[in-house]
Coordinates of C-alpha atoms and ligand atoms in Angstrom, one line a residue:
M182 CA 36.1 23.2 -11.6
L183 CA 33.8 24.4 -8.3
Q184 CA 32.0 21.8 -6.7
K185 CA 28.3 23.0 -6.4
K186 CA 26.5 22.0 -3.8
V187 CA 23.6 19.8 -2.6
H188 CA 21.7 19.4 0.4
I189 CA 19.5 16.5 1.0
M190 CA 16.6 16.2 3.5
T191 CA 15.4 12.5 4.4
Y192 CA 12.0 11.5 5.9
G193 CA 10.5 8.5 7.3
C194 CA 11.9 5.1 6.9
Q195 CA 15.3 3.6 6.9
M196 CA 15.0 2.3 3.3
N197 CA 14.8 6.1 2.6
V198 CA 17.9 7.1 4.5
S199 CA 19.7 4.3 2.3
D200 CA 18.5 5.5 -0.7
S201 CA 19.5 9.3 0.0
E202 CA 23.0 8.0 0.2
K203 CA 22.1 6.3 -3.5
I204 CA 21.1 9.7 -4.2
S205 CA 24.3 11.7 -3.1
T206 CA 26.1 9.4 -4.8
A207 CA 24.1 9.6 -8.0
L208 CA 24.5 13.6 -7.8
R209 CA 28.1 13.3 -7.2
G210 CA 28.3 12.1 -10.8
A211 CA 26.4 15.4 -11.9
G212 CA 29.1 17.5 -9.9
Y213 CA 27.5 18.3 -7.0
E214 CA 28.6 17.2 -3.2
S215 CA 26.7 16.8 0.2
S216 CA 26.3 19.9 2.5
P217 CA 24.9 19.1 5.9
T218 CA 23.6 22.5 5.5
I219 CA 20.9 24.6 3.9
D220 CA 22.7 27.6 4.0
G221 CA 24.9 27.9 0.5
A222 CA 23.4 24.9 -1.5
D223 CA 22.7 25.3 -5.0
M224 CA 19.9 22.8 -5.5
V225 CA 18.0 21.0 -2.1
I226 CA 16.4 17.2 -2.4
L227 CA 14.1 16.0 0.0
N228 CA 13.6 12.9 0.0
T229 CA 10.2 12.1 0.8
C230 CA 7.5 9.6 2.9
S231 CA 3.6 9.2 2.1
I232 CA 3.0 6.6 4.4
R233 CA 0.7 8.3 6.4
A234 CA -1.0 11.3 5.6
K235 CA 1.2 13.8 8.3
A236 CA 4.1 12.8 6.4
E237 CA 3.0 14.0 3.5
E238 CA 1.4 16.9 4.6
K239 CA 4.7 18.1 6.4
I240 CA 6.4 18.3 2.9
Y241 CA 4.1 20.5 1.6
G242 CA 4.4 22.9 4.4
I243 CA 8.2 22.7 4.1
L244 CA 8.0 22.9 0.1
F245 CA 5.8 25.9 1.1
T246 CA 8.7 27.9 3.1
M247 CA 10.9 27.4 0.4
K248 CA 9.5 30.0 -1.6
G249 CA 11.2 32.4 1.3
R250 CA 14.8 30.6 0.3
L251 CA 14.0 31.3 -3.3
K252 CA 14.0 35.5 -2.5
K253 CA 17.5 35.2 -0.9
N254 CA 18.5 32.7 -3.9
P255 CA 16.5 32.9 -6.7
G256 CA 19.3 29.9 -8.1
L257 CA 18.2 26.9 -5.9
L258 CA 17.0 23.9 -7.8
I259 CA 14.8 22.2 -6.0
G260 CA 13.9 18.4 -6.3
V261 CA 11.0 16.1 -4.8
G262 CA 12.1 12.4 -4.5
G263 CA 11.0 8.9 -2.4
C264 CA 7.3 8.2 -2.0
V265 CA 5.7 11.3 -2.4
A266 CA 7.1 12.0 -5.9
Q267 CA 5.9 8.6 -7.1
Q268 CA 2.5 9.0 -6.0
E269 CA 2.1 12.4 -6.9
G270 CA 4.1 12.2 -9.8
E271 CA 3.9 14.9 -12.3
R272 CA 1.1 17.0 -10.3
L273 CA 3.2 17.6 -7.5
L274 CA 5.0 19.4 -10.5
K275 CA 1.7 21.6 -11.2
K276 CA 0.8 22.1 -7.5
V277 CA 4.0 23.6 -6.3
P278 CA 5.4 25.9 -9.1
H279 CA 8.6 26.4 -7.9
L280 CA 9.6 23.2 -8.0
N281 CA 11.8 21.8 -10.4
F282 CA 11.6 18.3 -10.8
V283 CA 10.3 15.2 -9.3
F284 CA 11.6 11.6 -9.2
G285 CA 10.0 8.4 -7.9
T286 CA 11.4 5.4 -6.6
H287 CA 12.9 3.4 -9.2
N288 CA 14.5 6.7 -10.9
L289 CA 17.7 7.6 -9.2
H290 CA 19.9 6.3 -11.7
L291 CA 18.5 9.3 -14.1
L292 CA 19.1 12.1 -11.5
P293 CA 22.3 13.4 -13.5
E294 CA 20.4 13.8 -16.6
M295 CA 17.4 15.3 -14.8
V296 CA 19.8 17.6 -12.8
R297 CA 21.2 18.8 -16.3
Q298 CA 17.5 19.3 -17.4
A299 CA 16.7 21.1 -14.5
E300 CA 19.9 23.7 -14.6
A301 CA 19.3 24.5 -18.2
G302 CA 15.6 25.5 -17.0
K303 CA 13.1 22.7 -17.5
R304 CA 10.7 21.3 -14.6
V305 CA 11.1 17.7 -15.3
A306 CA 9.0 14.5 -13.8
E307 CA 10.0 11.1 -13.8
T308 CA 8.3 7.9 -12.0
S309 CA 8.3 5.1 -14.0
F310 CA 8.7 1.7 -12.4
I311 CA 11.3 -0.5 -13.5
D312 CA 9.3 -4.2 -11.9
D313 CA 12.1 -6.7 -12.3
E314 CA 15.2 -7.6 -11.4
S315 CA 16.9 -4.8 -14.1
R316 CA 16.8 -2.3 -11.6
L317 CA 19.0 -3.5 -9.3
D318 CA 21.5 -3.3 -11.8
L319 CA 20.8 0.3 -12.5
F320 CA 22.5 1.4 -9.5
P321 CA 25.4 0.5 -8.2
M322 CA 23.9 -0.7 -4.6
Q323 CA 27.2 -0.6 -2.4
S324 CA 26.3 1.2 0.6
E325 CA 28.6 3.6 1.9
G326 CA 29.1 5.3 4.9
S327 CA 31.7 5.1 8.0
G328 CA 30.8 3.8 11.5
V329 CA 30.4 0.5 12.9
T330 CA 27.0 0.0 12.4
R331 CA 25.7 -0.5 8.2
F332 CA 22.0 -0.5 6.9
V333 CA 22.8 -3.2 4.0
T334 CA 19.6 -3.1 1.6
I335 CA 18.7 -6.9 0.8
M336 CA 15.5 -6.3 -1.0
Q337 CA 13.2 -3.6 -2.3
G338 CA 9.6 -3.3 -2.9
C339 CA 7.0 -5.6 -1.1
D340 CA 4.0 -7.6 -2.6
N341 CA 1.6 -8.5 0.5
F342 CA -0.8 -5.5 -0.3
C343 CA -1.8 -4.7 3.3
S344 CA -5.2 -3.2 2.8
Y345 CA -4.0 0.2 4.6
C346 CA -0.8 0.4 3.2
I347 CA 0.4 3.1 0.4
V348 CA 3.8 0.6 0.3
P349 CA 3.3 -1.6 -2.5
Y350 CA 2.2 1.2 -4.7
V351 CA 4.8 3.7 -4.3
R352 CA 7.8 0.7 -4.0
G353 CA 6.7 -1.8 -6.6
R354 CA 7.0 -5.1 -6.7
E355 CA 9.4 -7.0 -4.6
V356 CA 13.2 -7.4 -6.1
S357 CA 15.7 -9.3 -3.9
R358 CA 19.2 -8.0 -4.5
R359 CA 21.3 -11.3 -5.3
F360 CA 23.3 -13.1 -2.7
S361 CA 26.9 -13.1 -3.9
E362 CA 26.8 -9.1 -4.9
L363 CA 25.6 -8.6 -0.7
L364 CA 28.2 -11.2 0.5
D365 CA 31.0 -8.9 -1.1
D366 CA 29.2 -6.0 0.0
I367 CA 29.2 -7.2 3.8
R368 CA 32.5 -7.9 3.4
S369 CA 34.0 -5.2 2.0
A370 CA 32.2 -3.3 4.3
A371 CA 34.0 -5.9 7.4
D372 CA 37.0 -4.6 5.9
S373 CA 36.5 -0.8 6.2
G374 CA 35.9 -1.8 10.4
V375 CA 31.4 -2.3 10.2
R376 CA 30.9 -5.0 13.5
E377 CA 27.0 -5.3 12.9
V378 CA 24.5 -4.8 9.8
T379 CA 20.9 -4.5 9.7
L380 CA 19.4 -6.5 6.6
L381 CA 17.0 -4.2 5.4
G382 CA 13.9 -4.0 3.1
Q383 CA 10.1 -3.9 3.6
N384 CA 9.6 -7.4 3.8
V385 CA 13.0 -9.2 4.5
N386 CA 11.6 -12.8 4.9
S387 CA 10.9 -13.0 1.4
Y388 CA 14.4 -12.4 0.7
G389 CA 15.1 -14.5 -2.4
S390 CA 11.8 -16.3 -2.9
K391 CA 11.9 -14.9 -6.9
G392 CA 15.7 -14.5 -6.9
D393 CA 17.9 -16.4 -9.6
D394 CA 19.7 -18.7 -7.1
G395 CA 16.5 -19.1 -5.1
S396 CA 19.0 -18.8 -1.6
G397 CA 16.8 -17.6 1.2
F398 CA 16.7 -15.4 4.0
A399 CA 17.9 -18.1 6.8
S400 CA 20.5 -19.0 4.5
L401 CA 22.0 -15.0 4.0
I402 CA 21.9 -15.3 7.6
R403 CA 24.0 -17.9 8.1
D404 CA 26.8 -17.1 5.5
V405 CA 26.9 -13.4 6.4
A406 CA 27.7 -14.8 9.9
E407 CA 30.4 -16.2 8.3
I408 CA 31.9 -13.6 7.2
D409 CA 34.9 -12.4 9.4
G410 CA 34.7 -9.0 11.7
I411 CA 30.7 -9.1 11.5
E412 CA 29.9 -9.9 15.1
R413 CA 26.0 -8.9 14.5
I414 CA 23.5 -9.3 12.5
R415 CA 20.2 -8.0 12.6
F416 CA 17.4 -7.2 10.2
M417 CA 13.9 -5.1 9.5
T418 CA 11.6 -5.5 8.8
S419 CA 9.9 -9.0 9.1
H420 CA 6.1 -9.9 7.8
P421 CA 5.1 -12.4 10.9
K422 CA 3.0 -14.9 8.6
D423 CA 6.4 -15.2 6.6
I424 CA 8.8 -16.6 10.1
S425 CA 10.3 -19.9 9.2
A426 CA 11.2 -22.9 10.8
P427 CA 14.7 -22.2 9.2
L428 CA 14.6 -18.5 10.1
I429 CA 14.1 -19.6 14.2
E430 CA 16.6 -22.3 13.9
C431 CA 18.6 -19.0 13.1
Y432 CA 17.5 -17.7 16.5
A433 CA 18.5 -21.4 18.0
E434 CA 22.3 -21.4 16.1
V435 CA 23.5 -18.8 15.0
R436 CA 25.5 -16.5 18.1
K437 CA 25.5 -13.3 15.7
L438 CA 22.1 -13.4 15.1
C439 CA 20.9 -10.4 17.9
S440 CA 18.4 -11.0 20.5
H441 CA 15.8 -8.9 19.0
I442 CA 13.0 -9.0 16.3
H443 CA 10.4 -6.3 14.9
L444 CA 7.4 -8.2 14.7
P445 CA 4.8 -5.6 13.3
V446 CA 1.3 -6.7 14.1
Q447 CA -1.0 -4.5 13.7
S448 CA -3.6 -5.6 15.4
G449 CA -4.9 -8.1 18.3
S450 CA -8.0 -8.6 17.0
D451 CA -8.7 -11.7 13.8
R452 CA -11.5 -9.5 12.6
V453 CA -9.0 -6.2 11.8
L454 CA -6.3 -8.4 11.3
Q455 CA -8.8 -9.9 8.1
M456 CA -9.7 -6.4 6.9
M457 CA -5.8 -5.7 6.9
N458 CA -5.5 -8.6 4.8
R459 CA -2.5 -9.6 7.2
G460 CA -2.7 -13.3 6.4
Y461 CA -1.8 -14.5 9.8
T462 CA -4.4 -14.5 13.0
R463 CA -3.7 -13.5 16.8
A464 CA -3.3 -17.0 17.5
G465 CA -0.9 -18.0 14.8
Y466 CA 1.6 -14.7 15.4
L467 CA 1.4 -16.0 19.1
E468 CA 2.9 -19.2 18.4
K469 CA 5.3 -17.4 16.4
V470 CA 6.6 -15.5 19.0
A471 CA 6.3 -18.5 21.5
R472 CA 9.0 -20.7 19.0
L473 CA 11.1 -17.9 18.6
R474 CA 11.2 -17.8 22.3
A475 CA 12.4 -21.2 22.8
A476 CA 14.7 -20.8 20.1
R477 CA 16.6 -17.7 21.9
P478 CA 14.6 -17.1 25.4
D479 CA 16.2 -13.6 25.8
I480 CA 14.7 -12.6 22.6
L481 CA 13.2 -8.9 22.7
I482 CA 10.1 -8.0 20.4
T483 CA 9.1 -4.9 19.1
S484 CA 6.1 -4.4 17.0
D485 CA 3.9 -1.5 14.6
I486 CA 0.2 -1.4 15.7
I487 CA -2.4 0.8 14.1
V488 CA -5.1 2.4 16.2
G489 CA -8.6 2.6 14.5
F490 CA -8.7 0.8 11.6
P491 CA -12.1 1.7 10.0
G492 CA -14.5 0.0 12.1
E493 CA -12.0 -1.2 14.9
T494 CA -14.8 -1.4 17.8
E495 CA -13.8 -0.7 21.5
E496 CA -13.4 -4.1 22.0
E497 CA -11.2 -5.2 19.0
F498 CA -8.9 -2.3 20.2
S499 CA -9.0 -4.0 23.8
D500 CA -7.8 -7.2 21.5
S501 CA -4.8 -5.0 21.0
L502 CA -4.0 -4.0 24.1
S503 CA -4.3 -7.6 25.8
L504 CA -2.0 -8.7 22.8
I505 CA 0.4 -5.9 23.7
E506 CA 0.8 -7.2 27.3
E507 CA 0.3 -11.3 26.2
V508 CA 3.4 -11.1 24.1
G509 CA 5.4 -8.6 26.6
Y510 CA 6.7 -6.1 23.8
V511 CA 9.6 -4.1 24.7
D512 CA 8.6 -1.0 22.5
T513 CA 5.5 -0.5 20.2
F514 CA 5.3 1.6 17.2
S515 CA 1.6 3.1 17.1
F516 CA 0.1 4.7 14.6
I517 CA -3.5 6.4 14.5
Y518 CA -5.1 4.5 11.5
S519 CA -5.2 7.3 8.1
P520 CA -6.3 6.5 4.9
R521 CA -4.2 7.0 1.8
P522 CA -4.5 7.0 -1.9
E523 CA -5.0 4.0 -4.1
T524 CA -5.6 1.7 -0.8
K525 CA -8.4 -0.8 -0.1
A526 CA -9.3 0.3 3.5
A527 CA -9.2 4.0 2.0
A528 CA -12.6 3.1 0.8
L529 CA -14.1 1.6 4.1
H530 CA -16.0 3.6 6.0
D531 CA -14.7 5.0 8.8
S532 CA -17.1 5.9 11.4
I533 CA -14.5 6.3 14.4
E534 CA -14.1 9.9 15.7
S535 CA -10.9 11.5 15.6
R536 CA -11.2 12.2 20.0
E537 CA -12.1 8.4 20.1
K538 CA -8.6 7.4 18.3
H539 CA -6.1 9.6 20.1
E540 CA -8.1 8.7 22.9
R541 CA -7.4 5.1 22.1
L542 CA -3.8 5.8 21.0
N543 CA -3.4 7.5 24.6
R544 CA -4.3 4.8 26.2
L545 CA -1.8 2.2 24.1
L546 CA 0.7 4.9 25.1
A547 CA 0.5 4.1 28.6
L548 CA -0.2 0.3 29.3
Q549 CA 3.6 0.6 26.6
K550 CA 5.4 3.1 28.3
S551 CA 4.7 1.1 31.7
L552 CA 5.8 -2.2 30.0
T553 CA 8.7 -0.9 29.1
A554 CA 9.6 0.4 32.1
R555 CA 9.2 -2.6 33.6
I556 CA 11.3 -4.9 31.6
Q557 CA 13.7 -2.6 31.5
S558 CA 14.1 -2.3 35.1
S559 CA 14.6 -6.1 35.3
M560 CA 17.9 -5.7 33.3
V561 CA 18.9 -3.6 36.1
G562 CA 21.7 -5.8 37.7
E563 CA 22.3 -8.2 34.7
R564 CA 25.5 -7.3 31.9
L565 CA 24.3 -6.9 29.1
E566 CA 27.0 -6.9 25.9
I567 CA 27.2 -3.8 23.5
L568 CA 28.6 -2.6 20.6
V569 CA 29.9 0.5 20.9
E570 CA 28.7 3.0 18.8
G571 CA 30.3 6.6 19.7
K572 CA 29.1 9.4 21.7
G573 CA 26.3 9.3 24.3
R574 CA 24.1 11.3 25.9
D575 CA 26.2 13.3 28.6
D576 CA 29.6 14.8 28.3
G577 CA 31.9 12.1 28.7
Q578 CA 29.7 9.0 27.5
I579 CA 29.6 6.4 25.1
F580 CA 27.0 4.8 23.9
G581 CA 25.9 1.2 22.3
R582 CA 22.8 -1.1 21.8
S583 CA 22.1 -4.4 23.5
S584 CA 21.8 -7.6 21.7
G585 CA 18.3 -6.5 22.3
S586 CA 18.4 -4.0 20.8
R587 CA 18.2 -1.7 23.8
I588 CA 20.4 1.8 24.3
V589 CA 22.8 1.7 27.5
N590 CA 25.0 5.3 27.7
L591 CA 28.0 4.7 30.3
Q592 CA 31.2 6.9 31.1
G593 CA 34.0 5.7 28.7
S594 CA 36.6 6.7 26.0
L595 CA 36.0 6.9 22.4
D596 CA 38.3 4.5 22.1
L597 CA 35.8 1.9 22.8
V598 CA 34.2 2.6 19.9
G599 CA 33.8 -0.7 17.8
T600 CA 34.7 -2.7 20.6
L601 CA 32.2 -5.1 22.1
Q602 CA 31.9 -4.5 26.2
K603 CA 29.8 -6.0 28.6
P604 CA 28.8 -3.2 31.3
L605 CA 26.8 -3.6 34.5
I606 CA 23.5 -2.3 34.2
V607 CA 22.7 0.4 37.0
K608 CA 19.6 2.4 36.1
A609 CA 16.7 1.6 33.7
M610 CA 15.4 5.2 31.8
Q611 CA 11.8 5.6 29.3
N612 CA 14.5 5.4 26.4
C613 CA 17.7 4.1 27.3
L614 CA 19.6 2.0 29.9
L615 CA 23.3 3.4 32.1
G616 CA 25.6 1.1 32.7
E617 CA 29.3 0.8 34.2
L618 CA 32.0 -0.4 33.0
T619 CA 33.8 -2.5 36.3
Ligands
5AD21 N1 -2.1 4.6 8.7 C1 -1.1 4.2 9.6 N2 -0.3 3.3 9.8 C2 0.8 2.8 8.8 N3 1.3 1.8 8.7 C3 1.4 1.8 8.0 N4 0.0 2.1 6.5 C4 -0.5 2.9 7.7 C5 -1.4 4.0 7.4 N5 -1.6 4.0 6.3 C6 2.0 1.6 9.9 C7 1.9 0.2 10.5 C8 3.7 -0.3 9.7 C9 4.3 1.3 9.7 C10 5.7 1.0 9.2 O1 3.5 2.6 9.7 O2 2.3 0.4 11.5 O3 4.1 -1.1 10.1
SF4_22 FE1 2.9 -2.8 3.4 FE2 2.2 -5.0 4.3 FE3 4.2 -4.1 2.6 FE4 4.7 -3.8 5.1 S1 4.2 -6.0 4.3 S2 5.5 -2.5 3.6 S3 2.5 -3.0 5.7 S4 1.8 -4.0 2.9

């Protein structure tokens, strides 16, 4: 039988990238193979993000352009999954008449049946939540793919309810994968050539806090480090309030744990942090940073910052700028606050003008740019250990990431992919470093 083709379009975070792999596996069971292009596809799936309004608007824009495709290919089936699907459910079918099916973040296992119904001409939406561990049994969690680095989902959902954030509403409650299952998964990844794993979850620090064996995140890191073949361990994303003493000890003792942490601070002002329901103060955050640095002096820290939270004063914004300098982030991802449905902050009066928010964002970006340049320049002349991942930016180049998660491009053979190398850093660019193997 001729295989039908599905083109999956993924937006937003790494969790969605990982979900798209599972969608692809589920659809294979329904007779569809993944296609890298939309041309010639029988079905297209948008795996969506709704973290900020802009991400959501983009999805509607893309769905609108699909109308043109349908003129050329009237049999094309269109499905929407991910966070916009979870948020909108049936409403999405009403808003977009040419849409065939909508599936929520907990319903990937229902996809083959939904596709069968869509093929039979029905329009279906399924967005029910499964908020206990049984949701993990509904779908093979084994990650797929090739290459030397692998993202491994260790937990899903979030119970933190930061006042601005839609994630707890569209991803549901925290659920951790079983310890032994995860280790088996990572062992088989190592056997297939994977050298670096990134343990993935909305809030990895609380891994196992509800699990049946109660094993925590720090013990997971230690056990992963015992797996032969795995040379490097990373994780994403961790909540500052949950950075524990055992995790900090891992930075002191576990050599395979990379010298990087993404530790989103969101704001440098105590009043704003409290309004955000973050559960820590500026001083508490800085204290954790100091302890991490004491355990691992060369650790590089990155962060997320929200600009223009409702009521943020100029002085409170300056607190974020001064925190960026005080921590010395090597990079930050900064976002203008975007009110999201259902969240607490959406009810707050937002008095800051859009022009002002953009002006603040630009000031923050300029500060970060100079800080990144300063930190990266200080690496010139050093030898950084990189894991070679693949083809680099220019012809003849390969690239890898340093333990601190800096991209290094260098001249070299693709035979080196999967190996650890120690190039000399000869130049710092804005987004990467240039290295030489000598
Ligand atoms: N508005 C702006 N930024 C947001 N983020 C999450 N929700 C919002 C929002 N409503 C940012 C946070 C988070 C990152 C993934 O997205 O900084 O850490
Ligand atoms: Fe959102 Fe806060 Fe959970 Fe992160 S910790 S996903 S910002 S609610």
